[in-house]
CSV table of C-alpha atoms in Angstrom, one decimal:
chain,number,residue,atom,x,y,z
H,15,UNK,CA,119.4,48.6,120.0
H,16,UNK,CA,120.8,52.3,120.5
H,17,UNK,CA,124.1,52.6,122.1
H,18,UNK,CA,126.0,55.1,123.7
H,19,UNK,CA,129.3,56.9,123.9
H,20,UNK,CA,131.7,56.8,126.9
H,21,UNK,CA,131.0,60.5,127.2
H,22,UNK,CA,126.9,60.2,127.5
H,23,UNK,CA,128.0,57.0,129.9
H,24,UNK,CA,129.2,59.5,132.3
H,25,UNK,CA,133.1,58.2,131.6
H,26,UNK,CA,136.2,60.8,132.5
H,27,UNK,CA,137.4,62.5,130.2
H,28,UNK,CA,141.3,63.8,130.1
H,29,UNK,CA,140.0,67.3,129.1
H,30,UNK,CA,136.7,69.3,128.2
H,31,UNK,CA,137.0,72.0,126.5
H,32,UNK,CA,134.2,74.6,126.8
H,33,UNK,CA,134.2,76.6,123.6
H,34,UNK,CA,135.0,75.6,119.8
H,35,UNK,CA,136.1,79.1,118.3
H,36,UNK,CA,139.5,79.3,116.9
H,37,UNK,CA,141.3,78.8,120.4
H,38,UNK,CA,139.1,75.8,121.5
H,39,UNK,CA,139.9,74.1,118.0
H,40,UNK,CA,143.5,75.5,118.3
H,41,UNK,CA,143.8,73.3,121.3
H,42,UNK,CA,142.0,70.6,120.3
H,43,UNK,CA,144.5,70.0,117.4
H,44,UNK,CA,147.4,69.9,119.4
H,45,UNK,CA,145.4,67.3,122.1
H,46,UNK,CA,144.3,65.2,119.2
H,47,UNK,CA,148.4,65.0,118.6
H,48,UNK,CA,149.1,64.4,121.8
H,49,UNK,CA,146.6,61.4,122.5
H,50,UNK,CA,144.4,63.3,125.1
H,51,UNK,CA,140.5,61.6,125.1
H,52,UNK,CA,139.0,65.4,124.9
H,53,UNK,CA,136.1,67.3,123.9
H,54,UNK,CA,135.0,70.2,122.9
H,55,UNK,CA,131.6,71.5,123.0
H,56,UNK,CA,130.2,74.9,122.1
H,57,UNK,CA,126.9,76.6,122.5
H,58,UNK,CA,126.9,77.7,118.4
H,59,UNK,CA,124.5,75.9,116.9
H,60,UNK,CA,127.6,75.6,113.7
H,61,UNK,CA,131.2,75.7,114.1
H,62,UNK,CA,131.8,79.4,113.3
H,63,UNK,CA,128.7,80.9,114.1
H,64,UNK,CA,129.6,83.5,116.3
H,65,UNK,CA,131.7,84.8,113.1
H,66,UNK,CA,128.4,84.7,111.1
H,67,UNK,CA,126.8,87.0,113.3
H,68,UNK,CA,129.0,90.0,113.0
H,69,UNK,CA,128.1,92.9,110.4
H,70,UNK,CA,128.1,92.1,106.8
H,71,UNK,CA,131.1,94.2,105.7
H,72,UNK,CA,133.6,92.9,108.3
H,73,UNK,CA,136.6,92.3,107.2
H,74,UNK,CA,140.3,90.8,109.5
H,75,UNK,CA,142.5,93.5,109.5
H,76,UNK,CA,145.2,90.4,109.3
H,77,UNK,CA,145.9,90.0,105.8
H,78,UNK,CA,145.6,85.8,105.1
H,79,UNK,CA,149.5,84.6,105.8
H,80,UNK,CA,148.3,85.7,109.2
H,81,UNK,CA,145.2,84.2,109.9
H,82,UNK,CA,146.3,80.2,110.0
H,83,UNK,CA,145.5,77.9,113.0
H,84,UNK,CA,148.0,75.2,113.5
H,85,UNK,CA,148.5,72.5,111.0
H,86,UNK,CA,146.2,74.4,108.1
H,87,UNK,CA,146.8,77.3,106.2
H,88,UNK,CA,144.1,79.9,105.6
H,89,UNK,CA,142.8,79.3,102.3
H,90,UNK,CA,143.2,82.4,100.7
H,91,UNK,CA,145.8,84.6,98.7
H,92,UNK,CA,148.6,86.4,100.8
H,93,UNK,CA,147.8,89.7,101.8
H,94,UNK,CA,144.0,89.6,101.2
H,95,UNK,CA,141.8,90.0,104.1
H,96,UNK,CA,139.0,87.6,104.6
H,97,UNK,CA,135.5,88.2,105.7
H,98,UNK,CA,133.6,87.0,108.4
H,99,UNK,CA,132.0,84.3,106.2
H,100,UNK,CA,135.3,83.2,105.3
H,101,UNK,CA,136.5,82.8,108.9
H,102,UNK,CA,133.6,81.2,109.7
H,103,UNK,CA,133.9,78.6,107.2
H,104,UNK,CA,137.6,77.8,107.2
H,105,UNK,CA,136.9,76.7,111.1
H,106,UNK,CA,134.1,74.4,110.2
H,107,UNK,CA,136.9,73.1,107.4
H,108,UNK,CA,140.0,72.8,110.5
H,109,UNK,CA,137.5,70.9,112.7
H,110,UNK,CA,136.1,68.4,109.8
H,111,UNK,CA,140.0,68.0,108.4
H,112,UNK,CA,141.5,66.6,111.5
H,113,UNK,CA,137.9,64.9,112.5
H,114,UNK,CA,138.1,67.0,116.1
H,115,UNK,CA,135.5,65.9,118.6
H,116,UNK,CA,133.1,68.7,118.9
H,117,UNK,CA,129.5,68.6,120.1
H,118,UNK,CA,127.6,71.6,119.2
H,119,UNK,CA,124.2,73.1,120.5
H,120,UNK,CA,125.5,72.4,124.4
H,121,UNK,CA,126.3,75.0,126.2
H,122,UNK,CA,127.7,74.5,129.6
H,123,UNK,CA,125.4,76.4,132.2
H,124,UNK,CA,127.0,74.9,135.2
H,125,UNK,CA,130.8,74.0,135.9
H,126,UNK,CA,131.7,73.0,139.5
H,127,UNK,CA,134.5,71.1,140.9
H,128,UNK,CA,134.0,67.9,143.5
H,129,UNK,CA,135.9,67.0,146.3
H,130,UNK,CA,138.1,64.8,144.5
H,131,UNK,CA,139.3,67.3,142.0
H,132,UNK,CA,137.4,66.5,139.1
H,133,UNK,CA,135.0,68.8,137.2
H,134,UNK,CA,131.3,68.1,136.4
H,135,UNK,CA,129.6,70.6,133.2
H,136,UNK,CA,125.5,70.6,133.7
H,137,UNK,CA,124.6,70.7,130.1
H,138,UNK,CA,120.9,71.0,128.9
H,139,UNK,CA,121.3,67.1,127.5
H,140,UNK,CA,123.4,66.1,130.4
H,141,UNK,CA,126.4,66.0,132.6
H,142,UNK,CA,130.1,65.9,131.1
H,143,UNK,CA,132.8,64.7,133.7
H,144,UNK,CA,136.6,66.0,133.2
H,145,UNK,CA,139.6,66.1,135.3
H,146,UNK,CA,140.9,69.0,133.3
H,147,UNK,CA,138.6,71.9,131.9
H,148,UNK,CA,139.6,75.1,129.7
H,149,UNK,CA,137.6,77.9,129.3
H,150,UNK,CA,137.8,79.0,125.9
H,151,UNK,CA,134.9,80.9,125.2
H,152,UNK,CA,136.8,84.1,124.2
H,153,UNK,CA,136.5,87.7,125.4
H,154,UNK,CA,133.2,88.6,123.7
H,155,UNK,CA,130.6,87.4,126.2
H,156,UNK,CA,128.3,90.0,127.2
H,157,UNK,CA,127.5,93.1,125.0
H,158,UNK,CA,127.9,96.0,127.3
H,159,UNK,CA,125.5,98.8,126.9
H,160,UNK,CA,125.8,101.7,129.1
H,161,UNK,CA,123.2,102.4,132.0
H,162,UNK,CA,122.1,106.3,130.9
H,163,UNK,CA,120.9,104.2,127.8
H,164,UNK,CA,117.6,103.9,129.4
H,165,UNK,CA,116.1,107.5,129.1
H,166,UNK,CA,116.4,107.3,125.4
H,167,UNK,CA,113.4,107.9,123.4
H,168,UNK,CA,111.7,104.3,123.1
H,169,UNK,CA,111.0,105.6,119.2
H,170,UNK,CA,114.7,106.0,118.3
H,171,UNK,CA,116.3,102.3,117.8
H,172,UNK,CA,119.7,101.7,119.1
H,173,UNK,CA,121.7,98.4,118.2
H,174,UNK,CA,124.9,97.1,119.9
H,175,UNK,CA,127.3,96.2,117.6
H,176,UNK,CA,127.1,92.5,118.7
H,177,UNK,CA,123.4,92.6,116.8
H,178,UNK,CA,124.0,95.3,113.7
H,179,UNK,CA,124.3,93.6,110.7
H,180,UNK,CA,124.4,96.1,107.7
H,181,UNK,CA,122.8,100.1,107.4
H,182,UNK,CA,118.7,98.8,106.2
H,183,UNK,CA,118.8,97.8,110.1
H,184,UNK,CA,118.5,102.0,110.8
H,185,UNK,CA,116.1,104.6,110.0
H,186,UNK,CA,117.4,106.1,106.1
H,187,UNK,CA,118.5,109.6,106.3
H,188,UNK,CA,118.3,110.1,109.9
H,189,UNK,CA,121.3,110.9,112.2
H,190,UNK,CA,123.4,107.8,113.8
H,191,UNK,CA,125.1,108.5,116.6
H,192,UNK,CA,128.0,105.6,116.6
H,193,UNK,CA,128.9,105.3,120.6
H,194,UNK,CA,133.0,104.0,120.6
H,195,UNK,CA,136.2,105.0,118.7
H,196,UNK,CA,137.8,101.5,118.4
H,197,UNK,CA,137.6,99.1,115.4
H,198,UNK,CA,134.3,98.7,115.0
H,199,UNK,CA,132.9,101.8,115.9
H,200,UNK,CA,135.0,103.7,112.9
H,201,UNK,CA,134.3,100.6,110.9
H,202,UNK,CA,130.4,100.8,111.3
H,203,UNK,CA,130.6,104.6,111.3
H,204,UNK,CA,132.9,104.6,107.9
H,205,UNK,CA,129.7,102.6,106.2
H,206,UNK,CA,126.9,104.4,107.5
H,207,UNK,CA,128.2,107.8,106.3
H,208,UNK,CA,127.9,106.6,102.9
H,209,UNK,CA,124.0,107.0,103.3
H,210,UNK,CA,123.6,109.4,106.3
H,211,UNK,CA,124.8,112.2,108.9
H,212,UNK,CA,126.8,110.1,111.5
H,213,UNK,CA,128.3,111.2,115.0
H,214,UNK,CA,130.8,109.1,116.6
H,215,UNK,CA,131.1,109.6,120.3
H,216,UNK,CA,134.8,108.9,121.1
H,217,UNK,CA,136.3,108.9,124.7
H,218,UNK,CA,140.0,107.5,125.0
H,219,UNK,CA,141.5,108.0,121.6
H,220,UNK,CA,143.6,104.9,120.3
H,221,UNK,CA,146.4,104.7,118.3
H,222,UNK,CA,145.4,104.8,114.4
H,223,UNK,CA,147.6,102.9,112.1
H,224,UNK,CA,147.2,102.8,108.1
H,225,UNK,CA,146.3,99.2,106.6
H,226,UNK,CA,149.5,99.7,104.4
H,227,UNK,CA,152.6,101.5,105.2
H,228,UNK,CA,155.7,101.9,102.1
H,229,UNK,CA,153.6,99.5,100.1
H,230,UNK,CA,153.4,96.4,102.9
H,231,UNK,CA,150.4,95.6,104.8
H,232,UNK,CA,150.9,96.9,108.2
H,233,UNK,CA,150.8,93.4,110.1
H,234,UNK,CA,154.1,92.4,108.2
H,235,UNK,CA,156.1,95.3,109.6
H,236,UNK,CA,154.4,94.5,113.1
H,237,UNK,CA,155.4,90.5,113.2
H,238,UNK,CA,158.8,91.9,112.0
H,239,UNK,CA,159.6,93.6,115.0
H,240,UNK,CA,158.0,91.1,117.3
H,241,UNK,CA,154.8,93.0,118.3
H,242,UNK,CA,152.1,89.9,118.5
H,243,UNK,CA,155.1,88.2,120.8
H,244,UNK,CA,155.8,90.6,123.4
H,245,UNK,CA,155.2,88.9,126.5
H,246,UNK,CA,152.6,90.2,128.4
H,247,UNK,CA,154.7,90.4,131.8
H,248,UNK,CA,157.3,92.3,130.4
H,249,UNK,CA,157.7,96.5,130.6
H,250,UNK,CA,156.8,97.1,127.5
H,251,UNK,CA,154.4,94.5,126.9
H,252,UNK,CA,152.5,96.4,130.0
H,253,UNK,CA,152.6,99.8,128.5
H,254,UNK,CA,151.4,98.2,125.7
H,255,UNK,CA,148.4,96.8,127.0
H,256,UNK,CA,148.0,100.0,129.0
H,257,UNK,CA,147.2,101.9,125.6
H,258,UNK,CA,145.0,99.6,124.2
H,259,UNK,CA,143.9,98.3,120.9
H,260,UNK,CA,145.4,99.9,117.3
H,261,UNK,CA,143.0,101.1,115.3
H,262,UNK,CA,144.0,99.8,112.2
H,263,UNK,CA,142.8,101.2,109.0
H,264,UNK,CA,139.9,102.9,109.5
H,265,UNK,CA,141.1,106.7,110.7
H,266,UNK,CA,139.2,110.0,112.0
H,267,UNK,CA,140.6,112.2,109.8
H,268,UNK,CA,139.6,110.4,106.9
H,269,UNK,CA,135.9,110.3,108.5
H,270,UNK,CA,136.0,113.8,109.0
H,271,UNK,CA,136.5,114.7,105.4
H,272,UNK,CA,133.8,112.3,104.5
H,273,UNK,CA,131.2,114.5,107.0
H,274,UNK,CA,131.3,112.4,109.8
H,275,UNK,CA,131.1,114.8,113.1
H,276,UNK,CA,133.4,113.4,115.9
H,277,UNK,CA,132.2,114.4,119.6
H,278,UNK,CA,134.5,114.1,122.9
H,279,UNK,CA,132.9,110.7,125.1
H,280,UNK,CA,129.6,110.5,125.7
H,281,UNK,CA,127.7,111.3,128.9
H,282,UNK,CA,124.3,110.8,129.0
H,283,UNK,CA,121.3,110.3,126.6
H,284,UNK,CA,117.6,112.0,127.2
H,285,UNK,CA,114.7,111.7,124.5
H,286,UNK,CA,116.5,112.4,121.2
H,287,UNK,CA,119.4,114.3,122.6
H,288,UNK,CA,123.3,113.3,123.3
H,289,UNK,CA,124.9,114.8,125.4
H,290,UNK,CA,129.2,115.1,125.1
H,291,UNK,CA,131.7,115.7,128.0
H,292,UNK,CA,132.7,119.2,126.3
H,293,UNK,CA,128.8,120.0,126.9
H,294,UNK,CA,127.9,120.4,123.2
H,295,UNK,CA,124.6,118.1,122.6
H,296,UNK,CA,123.1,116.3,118.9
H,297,UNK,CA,119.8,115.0,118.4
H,298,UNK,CA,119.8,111.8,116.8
H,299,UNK,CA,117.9,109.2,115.2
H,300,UNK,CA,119.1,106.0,115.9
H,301,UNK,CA,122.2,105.1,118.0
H,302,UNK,CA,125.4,102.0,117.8
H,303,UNK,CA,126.3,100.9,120.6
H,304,UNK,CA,130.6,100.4,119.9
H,305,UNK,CA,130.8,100.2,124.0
H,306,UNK,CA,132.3,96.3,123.8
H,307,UNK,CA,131.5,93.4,126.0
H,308,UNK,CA,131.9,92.4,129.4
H,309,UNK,CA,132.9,88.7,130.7
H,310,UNK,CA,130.1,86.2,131.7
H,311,UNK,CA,131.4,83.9,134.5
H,312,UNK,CA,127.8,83.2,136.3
H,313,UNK,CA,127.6,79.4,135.1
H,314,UNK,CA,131.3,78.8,136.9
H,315,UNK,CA,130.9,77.8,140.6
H,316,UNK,CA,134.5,76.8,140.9
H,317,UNK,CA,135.7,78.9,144.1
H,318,UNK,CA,138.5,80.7,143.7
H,319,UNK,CA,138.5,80.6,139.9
H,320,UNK,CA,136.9,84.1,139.5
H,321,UNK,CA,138.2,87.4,141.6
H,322,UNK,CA,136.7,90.6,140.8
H,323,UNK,CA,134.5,89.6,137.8
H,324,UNK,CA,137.5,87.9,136.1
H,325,UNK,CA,139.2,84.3,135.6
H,326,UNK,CA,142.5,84.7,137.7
H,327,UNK,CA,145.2,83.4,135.7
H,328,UNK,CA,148.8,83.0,134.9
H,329,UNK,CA,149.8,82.1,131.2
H,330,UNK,CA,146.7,80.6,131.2
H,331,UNK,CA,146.5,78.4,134.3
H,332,UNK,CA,144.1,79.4,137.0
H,333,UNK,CA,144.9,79.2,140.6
H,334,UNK,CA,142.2,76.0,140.9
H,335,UNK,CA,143.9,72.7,139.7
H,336,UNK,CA,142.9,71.7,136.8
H,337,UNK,CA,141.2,74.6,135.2
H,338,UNK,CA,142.4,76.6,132.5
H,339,UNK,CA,141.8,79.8,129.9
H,340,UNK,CA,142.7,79.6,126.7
H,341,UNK,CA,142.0,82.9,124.0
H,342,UNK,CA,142.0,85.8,126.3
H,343,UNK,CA,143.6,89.2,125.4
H,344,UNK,CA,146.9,89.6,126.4
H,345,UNK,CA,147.0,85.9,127.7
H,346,UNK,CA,150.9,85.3,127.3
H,347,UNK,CA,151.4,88.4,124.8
H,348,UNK,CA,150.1,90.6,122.2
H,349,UNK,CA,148.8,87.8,119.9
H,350,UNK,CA,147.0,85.6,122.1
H,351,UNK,CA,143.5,86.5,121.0
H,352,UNK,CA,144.1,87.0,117.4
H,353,UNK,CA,143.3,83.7,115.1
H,354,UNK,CA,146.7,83.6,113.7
H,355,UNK,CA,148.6,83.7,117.0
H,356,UNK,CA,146.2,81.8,119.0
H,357,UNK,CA,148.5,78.6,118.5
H,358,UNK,CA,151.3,79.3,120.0
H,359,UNK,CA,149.5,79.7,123.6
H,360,UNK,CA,147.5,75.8,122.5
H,361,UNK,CA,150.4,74.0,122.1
H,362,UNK,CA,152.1,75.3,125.3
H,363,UNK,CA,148.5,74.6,127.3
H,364,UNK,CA,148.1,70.8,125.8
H,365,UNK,CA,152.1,70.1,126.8
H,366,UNK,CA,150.8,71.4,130.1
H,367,UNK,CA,147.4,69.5,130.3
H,368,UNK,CA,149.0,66.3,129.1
H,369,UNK,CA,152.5,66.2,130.3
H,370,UNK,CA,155.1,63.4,129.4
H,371,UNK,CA,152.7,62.5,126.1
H,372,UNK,CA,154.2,62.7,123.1
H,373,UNK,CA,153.1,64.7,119.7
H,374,UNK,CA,151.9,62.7,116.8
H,375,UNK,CA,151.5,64.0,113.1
H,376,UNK,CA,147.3,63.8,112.7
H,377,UNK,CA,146.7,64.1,109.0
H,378,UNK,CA,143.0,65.5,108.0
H,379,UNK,CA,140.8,62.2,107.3
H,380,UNK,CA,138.5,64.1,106.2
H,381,UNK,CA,135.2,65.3,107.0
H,382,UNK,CA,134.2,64.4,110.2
H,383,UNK,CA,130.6,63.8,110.8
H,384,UNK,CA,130.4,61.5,113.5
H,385,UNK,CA,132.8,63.7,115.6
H,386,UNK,CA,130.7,67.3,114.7
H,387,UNK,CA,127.4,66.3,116.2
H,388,UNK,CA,124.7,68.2,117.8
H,389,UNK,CA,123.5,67.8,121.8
């Protein structure tokens, strides 16, 4: 006779977690030590997928000694940077060696709160109960493309970075204009120029750092001074923030030498032609969209959760009892988003979520089939 699990019986669970990428499973290890009855669930069809869907040449800018989640190092040499692939699979590994409760292929489309406090998640197999909830779905949600998009030429194909995957997606030969001077924008535009002209559109200018500065890999000299633990509310960790992301790496002046023709930001599109703030135009061929993404809170209808198109918080906690964020930018400090910081911010959330219970030593048991499940 089939049976079912206190969870598909409708039973309360201490915590739901909504999102198993490297903060959800962050979390999850330090609830597992704690005794919390949690889950997480996730959307991602695998543990990891949403690192599998990035471009083919991405690599962390955090050489390996930086990219551990708690409990298990990264299992790679120091000072190597792993690919996507390898991200991807060393969070399937932390999930399957401490047998973490994650049920995959459900993504939450509704979240509301009842009158007694406690939270209800509309799935597409069911209904999860919780008195706690943490959102930890991270900050790439939505791929943003700007509106004056539309009046380009139906014939020219334009990708957001969210969807390119490696230069056969684009026409051979043609010009790419690459829209965004962050990361991925000089990353993407660095590998197309190997093949074709490029154009990268660039509007605020970030700071570009080398990967390697007097012979150490730049994220050493950063963790020695402190700058992945400044706190957020501090001076300095708001000027900080107020100048954005490093560019780390990947620099224009090497992309200038290599061809690559760098254009002030980018104003408006029409048939083949781009148009740039200094008023100088560029036909193009195909066109990346670097423009980043843009939070998704339609499926939460808590009130007072979201103000302005984002989750209000503090270190965290929202101003609605019981629901939390865990993995955003800037959260507590610099490192809160990055996989090898992300920690820190879990285990002061799962004191929080499960105060007065103490910690336990979980050893891996292994790989965890029953707990990694689909809907």
């Amino acid at each position: 006779m089939p049976t079912t699990s206190p969870i598909d019986r409708g039973e309360l669970l201490d915590v739901l977690v909504i999102g198993a990428g490297q903060a959800g499973l962050a979390l999850g290890h330090h609830l597992a030590r704690r005794g919390a009855d949690f889950l997480l669930v996730d959307a991602g069809p695998e543990i990891g997928s949403s690192w599998r869907a990035r471009w083919d040449s991405l690599r962390l800018f955090s050489p390996a000694q930086y990219d551990s989640l708690p409990g298990l190092p990264f299992p790679a040499p120091a000072d190597t940077h792993p690919g996507k692939d390898d991200v991807a699979d060393y969070l399937a590994a932390y999930a399957a060696h401490f047998a973490l409760p994650v049920r995959l292929g459900t993504p939450v489309v509704r979240l509301h709160r009842d009158t007694d406090g406690t939270f209800e998640a509309t799935t597409p197999t069911g209904t999860l109960r919780a008195r706690q909830v943490v959102v930890a779905t991270g900050p790439f949600q939505t791929p943003y493309i700007p509106a004056f998009a539309d009046p380009l030429d139906p014939d020219v194909p334009q990708v957001h970075t969210a969807r390119y995957r490696n230069p056969t997606q684009l026409p051979g030969g043609g010009r790419v204009l690459v829209v965004g001077g962050a990361n991925s924008g000089l990353q993407i535009a660095a590998e197309l120029a190997a093949t074709r002209p490029v154009t990268v559109a660039v509007g605020t200018r970030p700071t570009e750092l080398p990967q390697r500065i007097a012979g150490r890999d730049l994220f050493s000299w950063l963790d020695a001074v402190g700058f992945f633990t400044v706190p957020a509310h501090t001076r300095v960790g708001r000027r900080l923030r107020a100048r954005g992301d490093l560019v780390i790496g990947t620099r224009t002046r090497d992309l200038r030498r290599r061809g690559v023709d760098l254009r002030p930001r980018l104003t408006g599109l029409a048939d083949r032609t781009a148009t740039f703030t200094d008023g100088t135009t560029v036909d193009v061929d195909a066109v990346v969209w670097a423009t980043g993404y843009r939070p998704d809170h339609s499926w939460l209808h808590v009130p007072g959760a979201v103000v302005d198109g984002q989750l209000r918080h503090t270190a965290g906690s929202t101003d609605v009892p019981g629901l939390h964020v865990l993995g955003l930018p800037w959260q507590t400090c610099r490192g809160s988003a990055l996989l090898g910081f992300v920690g820190a911010d879990a285990e002061a959330l799962a004191a929080r979520l499960t105060p007065g219970a103490g910690t336990t030593d979980v050893p891996g048991r292994g790989p965890a089939t029953p707990a990694v499940s689909p809907a």
